[in-house]
Amino acid sequence: MQKHGDVMQRINEIQSDIENAYLDAFLVTDATNIFYLTGFKLIQGDGLLLIHQETGYLITDDRYEEALTEFDDKSLVGCISRRYLSKLKECCEQLHITVLGFESKISYREYDILDEIMDADIVPMTDFIENHRANKDTQEIETITATAALHDEAFDYLSQYIQVGMTEIQIANQLDWWMKQQGASKASFDTIVASGANAAKPHALSTSKKISSGDILIIDYGYFLDGYTADVTRTVGLPGVADEFDTIYRILTAAKEQATARIVPGVRGSEIDKVARQIIADAGYGEYFNHGIGHGIGLDIHELPTSYGADNSTLLEQQVVTIEPGIYLPHNGGIRIEDDLLITSTGVQQLTHAPKQLPIL
């Protein structure tokens, strides 16, 4: 659960936004956003959070009734009902809500039902909660820092474990076991272990392919620890790997370091992307870098600032972002180096630490 002060502060911030947006209240249906605001963990679809200008109402069913007893302050009122929308309508009528904001990412079917049942005018709002989640508070930064450190330790472990003849899935499963042994709850996405030609696919699926001498091997993984995830990619070579991959690794290291050095609060994400992309292009590999330079992380594996590349997302202090240049040679292999960074008042704090030279296992 979030601390009492965190719940109060986060809900108060949303209440200020509600007033500034000329709304009477705001409806939160995304389970991660509900957790961020309240510390209350719901399965997606198991409840609603109605934030009024004076208090918040968490509407869920009796499976969560005992857990709701932990909330004993005026910032949040628990409402038990299996008919979530009927209870929502009842609350809105009692509070005389005439203009209700809601998260614009809900499905059309959900919107249609909401529009039919509510007497209040409903107004879609984009990233109403996510904009707050982008800037991490002290507690969140401490948690993500610890999570990131565990991801560095995981690579040290894998470096000793991986052997020629193992399958991609075997390595991915071993990483999953080790991370959970260290306290991680689950992966934030399916771990990518891609060897040889599979490594030319940025979002490859781990397969039963055995790794061989001379292979390049990409490992992209992220795990939740205390609710927050990191996201790193490490690339290693197996004995006999082509010299070109060592050259590519050095190019990507330079691109990552120079792009990182340009990050300060207020810089456009597209500017950071341009720095890395220019270095890669000057080295003759521009056409083989086919994704954005990074994205925000936190309670989700992809948060604001969203994949910053061609777009003009502004990077701000206290955001945690990835930086992940890659080069992918079709039918041959690829390399990606991904680290996590905290944006500070003067630049960045490195949270994970990729090797500066291609590791050979």
Short mmCIF file of C-alpha atoms in Angstrom, two decimals:
data_model
loop_
_atom_site.label_atom_id
_atom_site.label_comp_id
_atom_site.label_asym_id
_atom_site.label_seq_id
_atom_site.Cartn_x
_atom_site.Cartn_y
_atom_site.Cartn_z
CA MET A 1 0.00 0.00 0.00
CA GLN A 2 1.07 3.57 -0.56
CA LYS A 3 1.79 5.63 2.51
CA HIS A 4 -1.08 7.79 3.80
CA GLY A 5 0.73 10.99 2.79
CA ASP A 6 1.31 9.71 -0.74
CA VAL A 7 -2.37 8.88 -1.18
CA MET A 8 -3.42 12.29 0.08
CA GLN A 9 -0.90 14.15 -2.08
CA ARG A 10 -1.62 12.26 -5.30
CA ILE A 11 -5.37 12.51 -4.96
CA ASN A 12 -5.06 16.20 -4.04
CA GLU A 13 -3.04 16.81 -7.21
CA ILE A 14 -5.73 15.16 -9.33
CA GLN A 15 -8.41 17.17 -7.54
CA SER A 16 -6.58 20.36 -8.54
CA ASP A 17 -6.49 19.16 -12.14
CA ILE A 18 -10.20 18.37 -11.99
CA GLU A 19 -10.93 21.94 -10.98
CA ASN A 20 -8.62 23.39 -13.62
CA ALA A 21 -10.28 21.25 -16.31
CA TYR A 22 -13.75 22.47 -15.27
CA LEU A 23 -14.82 18.97 -14.26
CA ASP A 24 -16.86 17.97 -11.24
CA ALA A 25 -15.12 14.60 -10.89
CA PHE A 26 -12.87 12.15 -12.71
CA LEU A 27 -13.36 8.42 -13.27
CA VAL A 28 -10.32 6.12 -13.19
CA THR A 29 -10.76 2.64 -14.65
CA ASP A 30 -7.14 1.66 -15.37
CA ALA A 31 -5.97 -0.66 -12.57
CA THR A 32 -2.39 0.65 -12.65
CA ASN A 33 -3.60 4.22 -12.30
CA ILE A 34 -5.83 3.18 -9.39
CA PHE A 35 -2.82 1.57 -7.72
CA TYR A 36 -0.71 4.68 -8.30
CA LEU A 37 -3.28 6.92 -6.66
CA THR A 38 -4.34 4.68 -3.79
CA GLY A 39 -1.87 1.84 -3.33
CA PHE A 40 -4.80 -0.53 -3.75
CA LYS A 41 -4.09 -3.46 -6.08
CA LEU A 42 -7.01 -4.55 -8.27
CA ILE A 43 -7.17 -6.92 -11.19
CA GLN A 44 -8.08 -4.90 -14.29
CA GLY A 45 -11.86 -4.61 -14.45
CA ASP A 46 -12.45 -5.36 -10.76
CA GLY A 47 -13.33 -1.83 -9.73
CA LEU A 48 -13.51 1.90 -10.37
CA LEU A 49 -12.08 4.98 -8.69
CA LEU A 50 -14.20 8.13 -8.65
CA ILE A 51 -12.25 11.21 -7.64
CA HIS A 52 -14.46 14.08 -6.52
CA GLN A 53 -13.16 17.53 -5.62
CA GLU A 54 -13.52 16.64 -1.96
CA THR A 55 -12.72 12.91 -1.69
CA GLY A 56 -12.20 9.67 -3.60
CA TYR A 57 -14.55 6.69 -3.89
CA LEU A 58 -13.11 3.24 -4.59
CA ILE A 59 -15.90 1.06 -5.96
CA THR A 60 -15.21 -2.68 -5.92
CA ASP A 61 -16.84 -5.92 -4.79
CA ASP A 62 -16.78 -7.96 -1.60
CA ARG A 63 -13.68 -9.93 -2.65
CA TYR A 64 -11.74 -6.79 -1.71
CA GLU A 65 -13.81 -5.80 1.33
CA GLU A 66 -11.26 -6.94 3.92
CA ALA A 67 -8.42 -5.16 2.12
CA LEU A 68 -10.44 -1.95 2.06
CA THR A 69 -10.41 -1.85 5.86
CA GLU A 70 -6.78 -0.70 5.62
CA PHE A 71 -8.02 2.68 4.40
CA ASP A 72 -9.10 4.63 7.46
CA ASP A 73 -8.65 8.20 6.28
CA LYS A 74 -10.90 10.71 4.60
CA SER A 75 -8.95 10.68 1.34
CA LEU A 76 -10.66 7.49 0.19
CA VAL A 77 -14.08 5.92 0.79
CA GLY A 78 -14.60 2.24 0.01
CA CYS A 79 -17.86 1.27 -1.70
CA ILE A 80 -18.74 -2.43 -1.95
CA SER A 81 -20.99 -3.42 -4.83
CA ARG A 82 -20.93 -5.99 -7.61
CA ARG A 83 -22.72 -3.52 -9.89
CA TYR A 84 -19.87 -1.05 -10.38
CA LEU A 85 -21.56 1.28 -12.84
CA SER A 86 -24.83 1.41 -10.94
CA LYS A 87 -22.89 2.36 -7.82
CA LEU A 88 -20.94 4.93 -9.83
CA LYS A 89 -24.17 6.51 -11.06
CA GLU A 90 -25.54 6.55 -7.51
CA CYS A 91 -22.41 8.29 -6.20
CA CYS A 92 -22.49 10.86 -9.00
CA GLU A 93 -26.13 11.65 -8.31
CA GLN A 94 -25.50 12.04 -4.57
CA LEU A 95 -22.56 14.36 -5.30
CA HIS A 96 -24.53 16.34 -7.92
CA ILE A 97 -21.89 15.66 -10.57
CA THR A 98 -22.87 17.14 -13.92
CA VAL A 99 -19.52 16.92 -15.76
CA LEU A 100 -17.51 13.71 -15.38
CA GLY A 101 -14.07 13.24 -16.90
CA PHE A 102 -12.87 9.76 -17.85
CA GLU A 103 -9.76 8.10 -19.28
CA SER A 104 -9.85 8.36 -23.06
CA LYS A 105 -8.12 5.00 -23.54
CA ILE A 106 -11.20 2.97 -22.55
CA SER A 107 -12.75 0.85 -25.30
CA TYR A 108 -15.62 2.11 -27.43
CA ARG A 109 -17.89 -0.49 -25.81
CA GLU A 110 -17.00 0.80 -22.34
CA TYR A 111 -17.60 4.36 -23.50
CA ASP A 112 -20.96 3.42 -25.00
CA ILE A 113 -22.11 1.81 -21.74
CA LEU A 114 -20.86 4.73 -19.67
CA ASP A 115 -22.58 7.23 -21.93
CA GLU A 116 -25.85 5.32 -21.75
CA ILE A 117 -25.95 4.89 -17.97
CA MET A 118 -24.70 8.32 -16.84
CA ASP A 119 -26.88 11.40 -16.61
CA ALA A 120 -23.79 13.60 -16.30
CA ASP A 121 -21.93 14.87 -19.36
CA ILE A 122 -18.85 12.68 -19.85
CA VAL A 123 -15.59 14.17 -21.12
CA PRO A 124 -12.61 12.09 -22.36
CA MET A 125 -9.24 13.15 -20.96
CA THR A 126 -5.92 11.90 -22.33
CA ASP A 127 -3.06 10.99 -19.95
CA PHE A 128 -4.82 12.72 -17.06
CA ILE A 129 -3.14 10.41 -14.52
CA GLU A 130 -0.19 9.33 -16.65
CA ASN A 131 1.20 12.87 -16.77
CA HIS A 132 1.58 12.70 -12.99
CA ARG A 133 3.08 9.22 -13.08
CA ALA A 134 5.82 10.39 -15.45
CA ASN A 135 7.54 12.45 -12.75
CA LYS A 136 8.66 10.14 -9.96
CA ASP A 137 8.68 11.11 -6.29
CA THR A 138 11.46 10.25 -3.84
CA GLN A 139 9.94 6.93 -2.80
CA GLU A 140 9.43 5.86 -6.40
CA ILE A 141 12.99 6.81 -7.33
CA GLU A 142 14.37 4.75 -4.44
CA THR A 143 12.30 1.75 -5.52
CA ILE A 144 13.27 1.99 -9.19
CA THR A 145 16.93 2.45 -8.26
CA ALA A 146 16.83 -0.80 -6.27
CA THR A 147 14.99 -2.54 -9.10
CA ALA A 148 17.58 -1.37 -11.62
CA ALA A 149 20.46 -2.57 -9.43
CA LEU A 150 18.90 -6.04 -9.35
CA HIS A 151 18.82 -6.06 -13.16
CA ASP A 152 22.56 -5.37 -13.25
CA GLU A 153 23.11 -8.27 -10.85
CA ALA A 154 20.98 -10.47 -13.09
CA PHE A 155 23.31 -9.90 -16.03
CA ASP A 156 26.31 -10.81 -13.88
CA TYR A 157 24.52 -14.03 -12.99
CA LEU A 158 23.61 -14.84 -16.60
CA SER A 159 27.15 -14.18 -17.77
CA GLN A 160 28.29 -17.08 -15.59
CA TYR A 161 25.35 -19.31 -16.50
CA ILE A 162 25.10 -19.13 -20.31
CA GLN A 163 26.82 -21.89 -22.27
CA VAL A 164 26.92 -22.97 -25.91
CA GLY A 165 24.18 -25.53 -26.54
CA MET A 166 21.57 -23.97 -24.27
CA THR A 167 18.32 -22.89 -25.88
CA GLU A 168 16.99 -19.34 -25.90
CA ILE A 169 13.97 -20.43 -23.85
CA GLN A 170 16.19 -22.21 -21.34
CA ILE A 171 18.14 -19.01 -20.71
CA ALA A 172 14.96 -16.93 -20.46
CA ASN A 173 13.44 -19.38 -17.97
CA GLN A 174 16.60 -19.45 -15.87
CA LEU A 175 16.58 -15.66 -15.69
CA ASP A 176 12.93 -15.75 -14.64
CA TRP A 177 13.73 -18.22 -11.86
CA TRP A 178 16.69 -16.19 -10.61
CA MET A 179 14.86 -12.87 -10.59
CA LYS A 180 11.98 -14.34 -8.60
CA GLN A 181 14.43 -15.91 -6.17
CA GLN A 182 15.73 -12.37 -5.54
CA GLY A 183 12.24 -11.02 -4.79
CA ALA A 184 10.91 -9.92 -8.18
CA SER A 185 7.19 -10.58 -8.56
CA LYS A 186 6.94 -11.14 -12.31
CA ALA A 187 8.30 -10.06 -15.69
CA SER A 188 6.94 -6.82 -17.13
CA PHE A 189 7.13 -8.35 -20.63
CA ASP A 190 8.17 -11.66 -22.14
CA THR A 191 11.94 -11.85 -21.82
CA ILE A 192 13.70 -11.70 -25.18
CA VAL A 193 16.64 -14.05 -25.67
CA ALA A 194 17.56 -13.93 -29.36
CA SER A 195 20.64 -15.54 -30.88
CA GLY A 196 22.23 -15.47 -34.30
CA ALA A 197 19.83 -14.37 -37.03
CA ASN A 198 17.02 -14.08 -34.46
CA ALA A 199 18.91 -11.15 -32.93
CA ALA A 200 18.16 -9.15 -36.09
CA LYS A 201 14.54 -8.91 -34.86
CA PRO A 202 14.21 -6.14 -32.23
CA HIS A 203 11.17 -7.85 -30.66
CA ALA A 204 12.11 -11.47 -31.24
CA LEU A 205 10.43 -14.31 -29.37
CA SER A 206 12.64 -16.68 -27.40
CA THR A 207 12.65 -20.05 -29.16
CA SER A 208 13.99 -23.58 -28.76
CA LYS A 209 16.95 -22.62 -30.96
CA LYS A 210 20.27 -23.63 -29.40
CA ILE A 211 22.96 -20.97 -29.16
CA SER A 212 26.15 -21.78 -31.02
CA SER A 213 29.75 -20.67 -31.05
CA GLY A 214 30.06 -17.48 -33.07
CA ASP A 215 26.52 -16.32 -32.23
CA ILE A 216 25.61 -12.82 -31.15
CA LEU A 217 23.06 -12.97 -28.31
CA ILE A 218 20.59 -10.24 -27.26
CA ILE A 219 18.89 -10.45 -23.85
CA ASP A 220 16.13 -7.90 -23.17
CA TYR A 221 14.39 -8.18 -19.80
CA GLY A 222 12.37 -6.28 -17.23
CA TYR A 223 10.98 -7.38 -13.86
CA PHE A 224 8.80 -5.83 -11.19
CA LEU A 225 10.27 -5.33 -7.74
CA ASP A 226 7.95 -3.68 -5.20
CA GLY A 227 5.62 -2.69 -8.02
CA TYR A 228 8.14 -0.95 -10.31
CA THR A 229 10.02 -2.29 -13.31
CA ALA A 230 13.36 -1.65 -14.92
CA ASP A 231 14.10 -2.39 -18.59
CA VAL A 232 17.55 -3.36 -19.83
CA THR A 233 19.05 -5.03 -22.87
CA ARG A 234 22.42 -6.71 -22.87
CA THR A 235 24.25 -8.13 -25.87
CA VAL A 236 27.02 -10.70 -25.66
CA GLY A 237 29.07 -12.64 -28.14
CA LEU A 238 29.87 -16.32 -28.09
CA PRO A 239 33.46 -17.39 -28.88
CA GLY A 240 34.20 -16.86 -32.56
CA VAL A 241 31.67 -14.05 -33.04
CA ALA A 242 32.38 -11.92 -36.12
CA ASP A 243 34.62 -8.87 -35.63
CA GLU A 244 31.92 -6.68 -37.19
CA PHE A 245 29.76 -7.13 -34.10
CA ASP A 246 32.54 -5.82 -31.89
CA THR A 247 32.71 -2.76 -34.16
CA ILE A 248 28.93 -2.30 -33.98
CA TYR A 249 28.98 -2.58 -30.20
CA ARG A 250 31.54 0.23 -30.00
CA ILE A 251 29.42 2.40 -32.32
CA LEU A 252 26.34 1.85 -30.17
CA THR A 253 28.24 2.55 -26.97
CA ALA A 254 29.39 5.88 -28.41
CA ALA A 255 25.84 6.67 -29.58
CA LYS A 256 24.39 5.85 -26.17
CA GLU A 257 27.00 7.83 -24.25
CA GLN A 258 26.81 10.93 -26.44
CA ALA A 259 23.02 10.91 -26.47
CA THR A 260 22.96 10.47 -22.69
CA ALA A 261 25.31 13.42 -22.28
CA ARG A 262 22.77 15.65 -24.06
CA ILE A 263 19.92 14.87 -21.66
CA VAL A 264 18.92 17.76 -19.40
CA PRO A 265 15.47 18.82 -18.21
CA GLY A 266 13.57 20.48 -21.05
CA VAL A 267 15.37 18.81 -23.94
CA ARG A 268 13.23 17.30 -26.66
CA GLY A 269 13.33 13.53 -26.99
CA SER A 270 13.73 13.96 -30.73
CA GLU A 271 17.01 15.83 -30.12
CA ILE A 272 18.39 12.90 -28.11
CA ASP A 273 17.28 10.49 -30.80
CA LYS A 274 18.95 12.62 -33.47
CA VAL A 275 22.31 12.56 -31.67
CA ALA A 276 22.38 8.77 -31.49
CA ARG A 277 20.96 8.30 -34.98
CA GLN A 278 23.58 10.60 -36.52
CA ILE A 279 26.46 8.67 -34.96
CA ILE A 280 25.03 5.40 -36.23
CA ALA A 281 24.42 6.87 -39.70
CA ASP A 282 27.93 8.32 -39.90
CA ALA A 283 29.28 4.84 -39.21
CA GLY A 284 27.32 3.48 -42.17
CA TYR A 285 24.54 1.70 -40.29
CA GLY A 286 21.78 4.32 -40.31
CA GLU A 287 19.23 2.17 -42.14
CA TYR A 288 19.61 -0.58 -39.54
CA PHE A 289 18.46 1.46 -36.52
CA ASN A 290 14.71 1.08 -36.81
CA HIS A 291 13.13 2.21 -33.52
CA GLY A 292 13.09 5.16 -31.13
CA ILE A 293 15.93 5.85 -28.74
CA GLY A 294 13.95 5.29 -25.53
CA HIS A 295 10.82 5.54 -23.40
CA GLY A 296 9.68 6.12 -19.84
CA ILE A 297 9.38 3.30 -17.28
CA GLY A 298 7.83 2.90 -13.85
CA LEU A 299 4.67 1.04 -12.86
CA ASP A 300 4.44 -0.03 -16.52
CA ILE A 301 7.17 -1.06 -18.93
CA HIS A 302 6.19 1.81 -21.25
CA GLU A 303 5.18 5.10 -19.65
CA LEU A 304 5.40 8.76 -20.49
CA PRO A 305 7.50 10.07 -22.03
CA THR A 306 6.41 7.60 -24.69
CA SER A 307 8.84 6.27 -27.25
CA TYR A 308 10.78 9.40 -27.96
CA GLY A 309 12.21 9.45 -31.43
CA ALA A 310 10.50 11.35 -34.17
CA ASP A 311 8.04 12.89 -31.71
CA ASN A 312 8.73 15.98 -29.63
CA SER A 313 8.23 14.68 -26.09
CA THR A 314 9.94 16.96 -23.58
CA LEU A 315 12.12 15.20 -21.01
CA LEU A 316 11.72 16.52 -17.47
CA GLU A 317 13.43 16.24 -14.11
CA GLN A 318 12.50 13.16 -12.05
CA GLN A 319 11.49 11.10 -15.07
CA VAL A 320 13.05 7.66 -15.47
CA VAL A 321 13.75 6.73 -19.07
CA THR A 322 15.57 4.16 -21.14
CA ILE A 323 18.12 4.84 -23.82
CA GLU A 324 18.50 1.95 -26.24
CA PRO A 325 20.25 2.36 -29.60
CA GLY A 326 20.37 -0.74 -31.76
CA ILE A 327 21.67 -1.98 -35.09
CA TYR A 328 20.04 -5.00 -36.74
CA LEU A 329 21.52 -6.73 -39.79
CA PRO A 330 18.87 -8.82 -41.61
CA HIS A 331 19.51 -12.58 -41.56
CA ASN A 332 22.77 -12.01 -39.69
CA GLY A 333 22.18 -10.68 -36.18
CA GLY A 334 21.91 -7.51 -34.19
CA ILE A 335 23.01 -5.59 -31.13
CA ARG A 336 21.03 -3.41 -28.74
CA ILE A 337 22.36 -1.72 -25.61
CA GLU A 338 19.72 -0.43 -23.21
CA ASP A 339 20.20 1.34 -19.90
CA ASP A 340 17.88 3.13 -17.49
CA LEU A 341 18.44 6.75 -16.48
CA LEU A 342 17.00 9.14 -13.90
CA ILE A 343 16.79 12.70 -15.20
CA THR A 344 18.15 15.11 -12.58
CA SER A 345 18.30 18.89 -12.39
CA THR A 346 21.68 18.91 -14.15
CA GLY A 347 21.62 15.83 -16.36
CA VAL A 348 21.16 12.16 -15.57
CA GLN A 349 21.93 9.57 -12.95
CA GLN A 350 22.82 6.22 -14.49
CA LEU A 351 20.70 3.48 -12.89
CA THR A 352 21.97 0.50 -14.91
CA HIS A 353 25.40 -0.01 -16.39
CA ALA A 354 25.97 -1.86 -19.65
CA PRO A 355 29.51 -3.05 -20.42
CA LYS A 356 31.39 -0.61 -22.63
CA GLN A 357 32.85 -3.40 -24.76
CA LEU A 358 31.17 -6.47 -26.21
CA PRO A 359 31.37 -9.23 -23.59
CA ILE A 360 32.53 -12.58 -24.94
CA LEU A 361 31.22 -15.49 -22.87
#
